[in-house]
Amino acid sequence: MANFFDDLGAAFKKVANDVSNEVTIAGKEQQLKEAFQALGRMHYKAVRAGKEPAGEEFSAQMEKILLLMQEINQLRDNKNIPTNEDFVDM
């Protein structure tokens, strides 16, 4: 019976980790959305002023977007997707 509860505890821990990972990804995706919106505002303001949308501020925002995209991809790649070996026949 102890093995059953050990397995059950391990399963709950895995589910909790998966949920935590999904919450982290959702948070990063929200940050990415906000970063794209800020980039759009910067672009709009530059065009309205008759300037080329470039410069240090624009580059820093692009770098932030690329970093967030990389972090999201890493989180998705690190997800543990269960295989048949993860399940035990009873």
Coordinates of C-alpha atoms in Angstrom, one line a residue:
M1 CA 0.0 0.0 0.0
A2 CA 2.9 2.3 0.6
N3 CA 4.0 2.1 -3.0
F4 CA 0.5 3.2 -4.1
F5 CA 0.7 6.3 -1.9
D6 CA 4.3 7.0 -3.0
D7 CA 3.2 6.8 -6.6
L8 CA 0.2 8.9 -5.9
G9 CA 2.4 11.5 -4.2
A10 CA 4.8 11.5 -7.1
A11 CA 1.9 11.9 -9.6
F12 CA 0.5 14.9 -7.6
K13 CA 4.0 16.5 -7.5
K14 CA 4.4 16.1 -11.2
V15 CA 1.0 17.7 -11.8
A16 CA 1.9 20.6 -9.5
N17 CA 5.1 21.1 -11.4
D18 CA 3.3 21.0 -14.7
V19 CA 0.8 23.6 -13.5
S20 CA 3.5 25.8 -12.2
N21 CA 5.3 25.6 -15.5
E22 CA 2.1 26.5 -17.4
V23 CA 1.6 29.5 -15.1
T24 CA 5.2 30.6 -15.6
I25 CA 4.7 30.3 -19.4
A26 CA 1.4 32.3 -19.3
G27 CA 3.2 35.0 -17.3
K28 CA 6.0 35.2 -19.8
E29 CA 3.5 35.3 -22.7
Q30 CA 1.7 38.3 -21.0
Q31 CA 5.1 40.1 -20.6
L32 CA 5.7 39.4 -24.3
K33 CA 2.4 40.8 -25.3
E34 CA 3.1 43.9 -23.3
A35 CA 6.6 44.2 -24.8
F36 CA 5.1 44.0 -28.4
Q37 CA 2.5 46.7 -27.5
A38 CA 5.3 49.0 -26.2
L39 CA 7.3 48.4 -29.3
G40 CA 4.2 49.3 -31.4
R41 CA 3.7 52.5 -29.4
M42 CA 7.4 53.4 -29.9
H43 CA 7.1 52.7 -33.7
Y44 CA 3.9 54.8 -33.9
K45 CA 5.4 57.8 -32.1
A46 CA 8.5 57.7 -34.2
V47 CA 6.6 57.6 -37.5
R48 CA 4.2 60.4 -36.3
A49 CA 7.3 62.5 -35.5
G50 CA 8.7 61.8 -39.0
K51 CA 11.6 59.7 -37.7
E52 CA 12.9 56.3 -38.5
P53 CA 11.9 53.8 -35.7
A54 CA 15.4 53.0 -34.6
G55 CA 17.8 53.8 -31.9
E56 CA 19.0 52.5 -28.5
E57 CA 15.5 52.4 -27.0
F58 CA 14.0 50.6 -30.0
S59 CA 16.9 48.1 -30.0
A60 CA 16.6 47.5 -26.2
Q61 CA 12.8 46.7 -26.7
M62 CA 13.6 44.3 -29.5
E63 CA 16.2 42.6 -27.3
K64 CA 13.7 42.2 -24.5
I65 CA 11.2 40.6 -26.9
L66 CA 13.7 38.2 -28.3
L67 CA 14.8 37.2 -24.8
L68 CA 11.2 36.6 -23.7
M69 CA 10.6 34.5 -26.7
Q70 CA 13.7 32.4 -26.0
E71 CA 12.6 32.0 -22.3
I72 CA 9.2 30.8 -23.4
N73 CA 10.6 28.3 -25.9
Q74 CA 13.0 27.0 -23.2
L75 CA 10.2 26.5 -20.8
R76 CA 8.1 24.7 -23.4
D77 CA 11.1 22.5 -24.4
N78 CA 11.7 21.5 -20.7
K79 CA 8.1 20.3 -20.2
N80 CA 8.0 16.7 -19.2
I81 CA 5.5 15.0 -21.5
P82 CA 4.5 11.6 -20.1
T83 CA 5.2 8.5 -22.0
N84 CA 3.9 5.0 -21.7
E85 CA 6.8 4.2 -19.3
D86 CA 5.4 6.8 -16.9
F87 CA 2.3 4.7 -16.3
V88 CA 2.3 1.4 -14.4
D89 CA -0.3 -1.3 -15.0
M90 CA -2.1 -2.3 -11.9

